[in-house]
Amino acid sequence: MQLTNDKMDQVLLNFLAKYVTLTEEEKNVIIDMAIFKSFRKGTILLREGQLSKDGYFVIQGCLRCYYLIDAEEKTTAFYTESESLTPPSALTGTRSEYYVSCLEDCILTVGISDTDDELFNKYPNLEKLCRLVSEDLHSKSQIAFDNFKISTPEQRYLNLLEVRPDLAQRIPQYYLASYLGITPQSLSRMRNRLFRKVS
């Protein structure tokens, strides 16, 4: 589905409205700053060792984060519509430790993570917005990471079905298995076992 610029603007503003109430002027500033870009499936947005200040907001599509360990990809996260990703390296100015790639054709807003003192002095609400979004994303990622560490692959899969059922249908099985920390064959067996339990 091809989105118009107006619809893309609205998706972004709806996401931000969860954090603060924006004036029309603030909305216009955000829309003027938002850079909407299209990326083809398979595009690597960030590579291990790369310096980048870019953060991403997904309008349409799916991003995948992964590490390359002993030539094997280890998937750590997926980001889909109305989700935001600011790699830690973009905030710290250090080289990235992982990759970010487009798992599907994507429409993203690509923004520089640097703060703009002049803009924030003029629009203090935007500074508050950036802080709240950043704190929320950090908190969610920490909770997800902690839960992931203490759960079994089956618990992780069941949690994924409960919290993000769309991903189970949308993500290729080998990426899903990598995310769960198991082989595709183990995921297939686990799915069959869970299916037999409910049928």
PDB file of N, CA and C in Angstrom, residues 10 16-17 22 25 38 44 70 75 77 88 93 100 104 110 129 134-135 139-140 144 148 152 178:
ATOM      1  N   GLN A  10       0.679  12.038   9.328  1.00  0.00           N
ATOM      2  CA  GLN A  10      -0.289  11.748  10.388  1.00  0.00           C
ATOM      3  C   GLN A  10       0.156  10.566  11.256  1.00  0.00           C
ATOM      4  N   LEU A  16       3.674  10.639  18.164  1.00  0.00           N
ATOM      5  CA  LEU A  16       4.212  11.653  19.078  1.00  0.00           C
ATOM      6  C   LEU A  16       3.159  12.167  20.052  1.00  0.00           C
ATOM      7  N   ALA A  17       1.897  12.139  19.623  1.00  0.00           N
ATOM      8  CA  ALA A  17       0.796  12.627  20.475  1.00  0.00           C
ATOM      9  C   ALA A  17       0.615  11.778  21.732  1.00  0.00           C
ATOM     10  N   LEU A  22       0.840  18.678  21.139  1.00  0.00           N
ATOM     11  CA  LEU A  22       1.588  19.606  20.290  1.00  0.00           C
ATOM     12  C   LEU A  22       0.683  20.699  19.744  1.00  0.00           C
ATOM     13  N   GLU A  25       1.757  24.871  15.406  1.00  0.00           N
ATOM     14  CA  GLU A  25       3.081  25.357  14.991  1.00  0.00           C
ATOM     15  C   GLU A  25       4.144  24.284  15.226  1.00  0.00           C
ATOM     16  N   SER A  38      12.263   6.090   1.288  1.00  0.00           N
ATOM     17  CA  SER A  38      11.893   4.711   0.952  1.00  0.00           C
ATOM     18  C   SER A  38      13.164   3.881   0.812  1.00  0.00           C
ATOM     19  N   ILE A  44      20.817  -2.372   4.000  1.00  0.00           N
ATOM     20  CA  ILE A  44      21.444  -2.278   5.319  1.00  0.00           C
ATOM     21  C   ILE A  44      21.595  -0.794   5.655  1.00  0.00           C
ATOM     22  N   ASP A  70      30.837 -14.864  14.732  1.00  0.00           N
ATOM     23  CA  ASP A  70      31.429 -16.036  14.057  1.00  0.00           C
ATOM     24  C   ASP A  70      30.717 -16.314  12.740  1.00  0.00           C
ATOM     25  N   THR A  75      19.793 -12.331  15.532  1.00  0.00           N
ATOM     26  CA  THR A  75      18.767 -11.286  15.531  1.00  0.00           C
ATOM     27  C   THR A  75      18.393 -10.908  16.963  1.00  0.00           C
ATOM     28  N   ALA A  77      16.210  -7.799  17.530  1.00  0.00           N
ATOM     29  CA  ALA A  77      14.972  -7.006  17.611  1.00  0.00           C
ATOM     30  C   ALA A  77      14.375  -6.774  16.232  1.00  0.00           C
ATOM     31  N   PRO A  88      22.018   2.909  20.060  1.00  0.00           N
ATOM     32  CA  PRO A  88      22.824   3.526  21.116  1.00  0.00           C
ATOM     33  C   PRO A  88      24.029   4.285  20.566  1.00  0.00           C
ATOM     34  N   GLY A  93      27.870   8.545  19.936  1.00  0.00           N
ATOM     35  CA  GLY A  93      28.901   8.950  18.982  1.00  0.00           C
ATOM     36  C   GLY A  93      29.968   7.897  18.780  1.00  0.00           C
ATOM     37  N   VAL A 100      21.567  -2.845  11.258  1.00  0.00           N
ATOM     38  CA  VAL A 100      20.137  -2.580  11.110  1.00  0.00           C
ATOM     39  C   VAL A 100      19.822  -2.712   9.626  1.00  0.00           C
ATOM     40  N   GLU A 104      11.697  -5.735   5.020  1.00  0.00           N
ATOM     41  CA  GLU A 104      10.676  -5.529   3.983  1.00  0.00           C
ATOM     42  C   GLU A 104      10.982  -4.200   3.304  1.00  0.00           C
ATOM     43  N   VAL A 110      13.951   9.506   8.764  1.00  0.00           N
ATOM     44  CA  VAL A 110      15.345   9.398   9.169  1.00  0.00           C
ATOM     45  C   VAL A 110      15.731  10.738   9.773  1.00  0.00           C
ATOM     46  N   LEU A 129       9.463  16.469  24.421  1.00  0.00           N
ATOM     47  CA  LEU A 129       9.025  15.343  23.592  1.00  0.00           C
ATOM     48  C   LEU A 129      10.193  14.390  23.326  1.00  0.00           C
ATOM     49  N   SER A 134      12.748   9.243  24.187  1.00  0.00           N
ATOM     50  CA  SER A 134      14.007   8.563  24.453  1.00  0.00           C
ATOM     51  C   SER A 134      13.935   7.722  25.733  1.00  0.00           C
ATOM     52  N   GLU A 135      13.352   8.293  26.801  1.00  0.00           N
ATOM     53  CA  GLU A 135      13.222   7.566  28.067  1.00  0.00           C
ATOM     54  C   GLU A 135      12.304   6.355  27.919  1.00  0.00           C
ATOM     55  N   SER A 139      13.429   2.497  28.402  1.00  0.00           N
ATOM     56  CA  SER A 139      12.750   1.688  29.415  1.00  0.00           C
ATOM     57  C   SER A 139      12.177   0.409  28.803  1.00  0.00           C
ATOM     58  N   LYS A 140      11.485   0.539  27.654  1.00  0.00           N
ATOM     59  CA  LYS A 140      10.893  -0.635  26.992  1.00  0.00           C
ATOM     60  C   LYS A 140      11.970  -1.621  26.583  1.00  0.00           C
ATOM     61  N   ALA A 144      12.299  -5.433  27.942  1.00  0.00           N
ATOM     62  CA  ALA A 144      12.297  -6.531  26.963  1.00  0.00           C
ATOM     63  C   ALA A 144      13.563  -7.373  27.104  1.00  0.00           C
ATOM     64  N   PHE A 148      13.758 -11.240  28.286  1.00  0.00           N
ATOM     65  CA  PHE A 148      14.355 -12.170  27.335  1.00  0.00           C
ATOM     66  C   PHE A 148      15.404 -13.046  28.020  1.00  0.00           C
ATOM     67  N   THR A 152      12.660 -18.983  28.668  1.00  0.00           N
ATOM     68  CA  THR A 152      13.059 -20.067  27.761  1.00  0.00           C
ATOM     69  C   THR A 152      12.630 -19.699  26.344  1.00  0.00           C
ATOM     70  N   SER A 178      16.296 -17.221  14.951  1.00  0.00           N
ATOM     71  CA  SER A 178      17.505 -16.527  15.397  1.00  0.00           C
ATOM     72  C   SER A 178      17.182 -15.590  16.559  1.00  0.00           C
TER      73      SER A 178
END
